[in-house]
Amino acid sequence: MTGLNPLAGYSTNPLQILVVMRAALGLAQSVMMPSVSATAARWVPPANRGKAISTIYAASSGGTVLGLMTTPLLAQLLGGWPACFLLFAGLGIVWAVGCWMYLPTPSSAPYASASLKQIQPEAHAAAGLQQPNSRRKPAASSQTQLLEADLPADGGAVILPVNRSQNIVHILALCWVHSVIGWGFFILQSWIPTYLNHLGMTDLKTVGLLSALPWLGTAIAAVLAGRVAGHLRDQKGWTALRVRTFCQDIATLGPAVSLVPLIISSQGSSVATAVLCLTGTLSLQAFCYAGFHAYVQDVAPQDAGKLLGITNTCGTMVGIVGNIVTGNIAASQGGYPIVFALISGGYLSSFVVWRIWVNGHSIVLGKQQLVK
């Protein structure tokens, strides 16, 4: 789809064609995050998932930095924007073919051949999370009561039923958390260059460079988040739930606070202040990779791709709405301070939802494992 974008210039309705092509690109990319989650759940040991996921998404942010910094230069060197689309499309095809040829098959993954009843006890025990699979009757908690199931004749582990209503509440809470991530991410990804232009930056090279700084911070912070998560588990002995919650607290409270200077500035912020605040916002949000994203794999090791597909759909839809809303607000009298206030408020709500309803218990998507 990227390589076809230049064709829009030959149409009598280029904007409509471009919108259709970008929508098709989004559809094709929709499997990316669920695939990453499912792959990590099958290939990465539970104790290392925070580090692995953070590194993967750090590379993604690094690609954004590289694109923002080099595309204006490439457009000048190659004779315009169409050549950039063709170049990136070609690189994507080469990368895809290389992965197809040399990456191992899914069936060879360490956890791929095992059944849910074999994997889930190991994953939850190693991750330090609540597990519904134990030969011992689980203790009741203030949030949920895990149900006991009959033990098999061979004494092996079994899958205990999960209360349907609690399962749904847990999933809805994660959908809200991912929606807030999508709201902040998509708005800032789309509107940082426009916002800098609003503040007086008109040179495309400079705008591209300054727009890349927040994503450079994201890449660095994502790697740091993974290392912090690993240190807290390996050296401090924290449980996975405590580590995920700590990282997610940083990913919500940090951005909420970082945006305050841009909210309260009635006369408009300086470019330096704006770049600093936006870099802080996206850098601290990067801790969600060792928080939310790793948590999904911990609580749903065999359904991680499906679960993240559900939450990511919510996040993407909210992000689309966010861009539409931002366009209307930015053109209004309230302007960008209201945009940033809504983003900050969303992060605060995500913190509250996580603290109340995200409890570390297993999530299952199969009907046979749910009870009313």
Tab-separated table of C-alpha atoms in Angstrom, residues 150-365:
chain	number	residue	atom	x	y	z
A	150	ASP	CA	-11.615	-31.786	39.906
A	151	LEU	CA	-8.065	-33.078	39.705
A	152	PRO	CA	-7.323	-35.543	36.901
A	153	ALA	CA	-6.525	-39.149	37.721
A	154	ASP	CA	-2.836	-38.718	36.948
A	155	GLY	CA	-2.538	-35.859	39.398
A	156	GLY	CA	-1.576	-33.337	36.758
A	157	ALA	CA	-2.498	-29.680	36.724
A	158	VAL	CA	-5.948	-28.658	35.525
A	159	ILE	CA	-7.532	-25.506	34.239
A	160	LEU	CA	-9.899	-24.011	36.746
A	161	PRO	CA	-12.987	-22.191	35.458
A	162	VAL	CA	-12.808	-18.416	35.454
A	163	ASN	CA	-15.801	-16.402	36.544
A	164	ARG	CA	-17.383	-14.960	33.410
A	165	SER	CA	-18.331	-11.567	34.819
A	166	GLN	CA	-14.901	-11.019	36.388
A	167	ASN	CA	-13.246	-12.100	33.170
A	168	ILE	CA	-15.286	-9.547	31.213
A	169	VAL	CA	-14.556	-6.734	33.681
A	170	HIS	CA	-10.854	-7.526	33.499
A	171	ILE	CA	-10.907	-7.416	29.682
A	172	LEU	CA	-12.903	-4.171	29.646
A	173	ALA	CA	-10.386	-2.597	32.020
A	174	LEU	CA	-7.541	-3.537	29.686
A	175	CYS	CA	-9.534	-2.179	26.737
A	176	TRP	CA	-9.832	1.158	28.502
A	177	VAL	CA	-6.119	1.231	29.327
A	178	HIS	CA	-5.225	0.510	25.698
A	179	SER	CA	-7.765	3.090	24.508
A	180	VAL	CA	-5.979	5.755	26.538
A	181	ILE	CA	-2.649	4.642	25.092
A	182	GLY	CA	-4.166	4.900	21.607
A	183	TRP	CA	-5.702	8.304	22.326
A	184	GLY	CA	-2.383	9.806	23.409
A	185	PHE	CA	-0.197	7.970	20.914
A	186	PHE	CA	-2.192	8.636	17.744
A	187	ILE	CA	-2.913	12.272	18.545
A	188	LEU	CA	0.709	13.080	19.327
A	189	GLN	CA	2.014	11.041	16.408
A	190	SER	CA	-0.222	12.930	13.995
A	191	TRP	CA	-0.204	16.403	15.473
A	192	ILE	CA	3.297	17.116	16.794
A	193	PRO	CA	4.543	18.516	13.442
A	194	THR	CA	1.377	20.605	13.068
A	195	TYR	CA	1.680	21.845	16.642
A	196	LEU	CA	5.296	22.898	16.087
A	197	ASN	CA	4.222	24.720	12.951
A	198	HIS	CA	1.534	26.409	15.053
A	199	LEU	CA	4.294	27.621	17.366
A	200	GLY	CA	6.138	29.239	14.468
A	201	MET	CA	8.359	26.501	13.063
A	202	THR	CA	8.082	26.557	9.271
A	203	ASP	CA	11.256	24.913	7.988
A	204	LEU	CA	10.446	21.280	7.121
A	205	LYS	CA	13.888	19.973	8.057
A	206	THR	CA	13.730	21.611	11.467
A	207	VAL	CA	10.161	20.443	12.064
A	208	GLY	CA	11.176	16.900	11.090
A	209	LEU	CA	14.166	16.957	13.434
A	210	LEU	CA	12.235	18.370	16.400
A	211	SER	CA	9.303	16.022	15.761
A	212	ALA	CA	11.719	13.099	15.928
A	213	LEU	CA	13.047	13.974	19.393
A	214	PRO	CA	9.986	12.714	21.332
A	215	TRP	CA	10.189	9.392	19.485
A	216	LEU	CA	13.915	9.159	20.129
A	217	GLY	CA	13.072	9.598	23.804
A	218	THR	CA	10.457	6.868	23.442
A	219	ALA	CA	12.987	4.438	21.980
A	220	ILE	CA	15.512	5.101	24.743
A	221	ALA	CA	12.885	4.961	27.493
A	222	ALA	CA	11.435	1.710	26.145
A	223	VAL	CA	14.809	-0.003	26.422
A	224	LEU	CA	15.261	1.492	29.886
A	225	ALA	CA	11.790	0.288	30.947
A	226	GLY	CA	12.673	-3.269	29.977
A	227	ARG	CA	15.915	-3.123	31.934
A	228	VAL	CA	14.169	-1.647	34.975
A	229	ALA	CA	11.492	-4.349	34.853
A	230	GLY	CA	14.135	-7.066	34.613
A	231	HIS	CA	16.127	-5.580	37.483
A	232	LEU	CA	13.102	-5.368	39.762
A	233	ARG	CA	12.222	-9.013	39.075
A	234	ASP	CA	15.699	-10.522	39.109
A	235	GLN	CA	17.485	-8.408	41.703
A	236	LYS	CA	14.697	-7.120	43.925
A	237	GLY	CA	12.463	-10.188	43.772
A	238	TRP	CA	9.305	-8.277	42.842
A	239	THR	CA	6.381	-10.276	41.492
A	240	ALA	CA	5.380	-9.704	37.886
A	241	LEU	CA	2.139	-8.007	38.908
A	242	ARG	CA	4.024	-5.514	41.070
A	243	VAL	CA	6.522	-4.826	38.271
A	244	ARG	CA	3.798	-4.387	35.652
A	245	THR	CA	1.829	-2.063	37.912
A	246	PHE	CA	4.915	0.016	38.738
A	247	CYS	CA	5.769	0.429	35.050
A	248	GLN	CA	2.173	1.233	34.178
A	249	ASP	CA	1.998	3.835	36.950
A	250	ILE	CA	4.956	5.586	35.331
A	251	ALA	CA	3.306	5.244	31.903
A	252	THR	CA	0.148	7.020	33.083
A	253	LEU	CA	1.089	9.484	35.832
A	254	GLY	CA	4.283	10.566	34.076
A	255	PRO	CA	2.626	11.735	30.838
A	256	ALA	CA	-0.269	13.299	32.758
A	257	VAL	CA	2.166	15.500	34.670
A	258	SER	CA	4.466	16.181	31.703
A	259	LEU	CA	1.654	17.839	29.758
A	260	VAL	CA	0.707	20.275	32.529
A	261	PRO	CA	2.986	23.138	31.304
A	262	LEU	CA	1.351	22.940	27.864
A	263	ILE	CA	-2.110	23.002	29.448
A	264	ILE	CA	-1.637	26.013	31.707
A	265	SER	CA	0.255	28.166	29.191
A	266	SER	CA	-2.365	30.705	28.154
A	267	GLN	CA	-0.018	32.651	25.853
A	268	GLY	CA	1.362	29.607	24.067
A	269	SER	CA	4.474	27.660	24.941
A	270	SER	CA	7.923	28.173	23.515
A	271	VAL	CA	9.182	25.615	21.049
A	272	ALA	CA	11.799	24.420	23.546
A	273	THR	CA	9.189	23.908	26.274
A	274	ALA	CA	6.847	22.131	23.897
A	275	VAL	CA	9.513	19.721	22.654
A	276	LEU	CA	10.688	19.044	26.209
A	277	CYS	CA	7.162	18.321	27.481
A	278	LEU	CA	6.210	16.183	24.503
A	279	THR	CA	9.463	14.234	24.754
A	280	GLY	CA	8.800	13.641	28.441
A	281	THR	CA	5.235	12.544	27.716
A	282	LEU	CA	6.087	9.964	25.075
A	283	SER	CA	9.216	8.782	26.869
A	284	LEU	CA	7.335	8.044	30.075
A	285	GLN	CA	4.454	6.461	28.180
A	286	ALA	CA	6.997	3.985	26.789
A	287	PHE	CA	6.971	2.254	30.173
A	288	CYS	CA	3.635	0.756	29.089
A	289	TYR	CA	5.627	-1.748	27.035
A	290	ALA	CA	7.005	-3.272	30.235
A	291	GLY	CA	3.662	-2.662	31.919
A	292	PHE	CA	0.476	-3.143	29.926
A	293	HIS	CA	1.898	-5.040	26.943
A	294	ALA	CA	3.908	-7.519	29.005
A	295	TYR	CA	0.954	-7.946	31.370
A	296	VAL	CA	-1.287	-9.141	28.518
A	297	GLN	CA	1.121	-11.999	27.842
A	298	ASP	CA	1.405	-12.829	31.533
A	299	VAL	CA	-2.324	-13.237	32.151
A	300	ALA	CA	-3.241	-14.746	28.769
A	301	PRO	CA	-0.184	-16.640	27.497
A	302	GLN	CA	-2.152	-18.732	24.992
A	303	ASP	CA	-4.603	-15.973	24.011
A	304	ALA	CA	-2.185	-13.037	24.053
A	305	GLY	CA	-2.608	-12.301	20.349
A	306	LYS	CA	-6.398	-12.473	20.516
A	307	LEU	CA	-6.566	-10.382	23.682
A	308	LEU	CA	-4.248	-7.694	22.353
A	309	GLY	CA	-6.211	-7.747	19.096
A	310	ILE	CA	-9.339	-6.851	21.088
A	311	THR	CA	-7.685	-4.123	23.149
A	312	ASN	CA	-5.745	-2.766	20.177
A	313	THR	CA	-8.953	-2.426	18.175
A	314	CYS	CA	-10.322	-0.270	20.974
A	315	GLY	CA	-7.121	1.757	21.102
A	316	THR	CA	-7.054	2.292	17.350
A	317	MET	CA	-10.718	3.306	17.123
A	318	VAL	CA	-10.308	5.753	19.982
A	319	GLY	CA	-7.149	7.093	18.321
A	320	ILE	CA	-9.070	7.714	15.085
A	321	VAL	CA	-11.773	9.577	16.963
A	322	GLY	CA	-9.062	11.463	18.851
A	323	ASN	CA	-7.561	12.791	15.636
A	324	ILE	CA	-10.941	14.012	14.427
A	325	VAL	CA	-11.685	15.649	17.775
A	326	THR	CA	-8.228	17.215	17.894
A	327	GLY	CA	-8.717	18.814	14.495
A	328	ASN	CA	-11.909	20.492	15.668
A	329	ILE	CA	-10.472	21.572	19.025
A	330	ALA	CA	-7.205	22.888	17.552
A	331	ALA	CA	-9.223	25.131	15.238
A	332	SER	CA	-11.385	26.404	18.109
A	333	GLN	CA	-10.729	29.203	20.569
A	334	GLY	CA	-9.490	26.785	23.242
A	335	GLY	CA	-6.843	25.373	20.939
A	336	TYR	CA	-4.097	22.969	21.895
A	337	PRO	CA	-4.246	23.420	25.703
A	338	ILE	CA	-7.643	21.668	25.662
A	339	VAL	CA	-6.193	18.887	23.495
A	340	PHE	CA	-3.403	18.306	25.993
A	341	ALA	CA	-5.816	18.517	28.930
A	342	LEU	CA	-7.932	15.732	27.444
A	343	ILE	CA	-4.867	13.570	26.899
A	344	SER	CA	-3.661	14.201	30.454
A	345	GLY	CA	-7.093	13.413	31.889
A	346	GLY	CA	-7.170	10.182	29.930
A	347	TYR	CA	-3.875	9.078	31.438
A	348	LEU	CA	-5.183	9.794	34.930
A	349	SER	CA	-8.306	7.732	34.269
A	350	SER	CA	-6.129	4.881	33.023
A	351	PHE	CA	-4.170	4.949	36.271
A	352	VAL	CA	-7.379	4.668	38.295
A	353	VAL	CA	-8.820	1.855	36.153
A	354	TRP	CA	-5.607	-0.146	36.357
A	355	ARG	CA	-5.350	0.210	40.105
A	356	ILE	CA	-8.942	-0.867	40.713
A	357	TRP	CA	-9.674	-3.556	38.120
A	358	VAL	CA	-6.364	-4.984	36.872
A	359	ASN	CA	-5.623	-7.710	39.409
A	360	GLY	CA	-3.283	-10.251	37.851
A	361	HIS	CA	-5.799	-13.070	37.442
A	362	SER	CA	-5.881	-15.230	34.329
A	363	ILE	CA	-7.890	-14.156	31.319
A	364	VAL	CA	-9.315	-16.874	29.090
A	365	LEU	CA	-11.218	-16.368	25.873
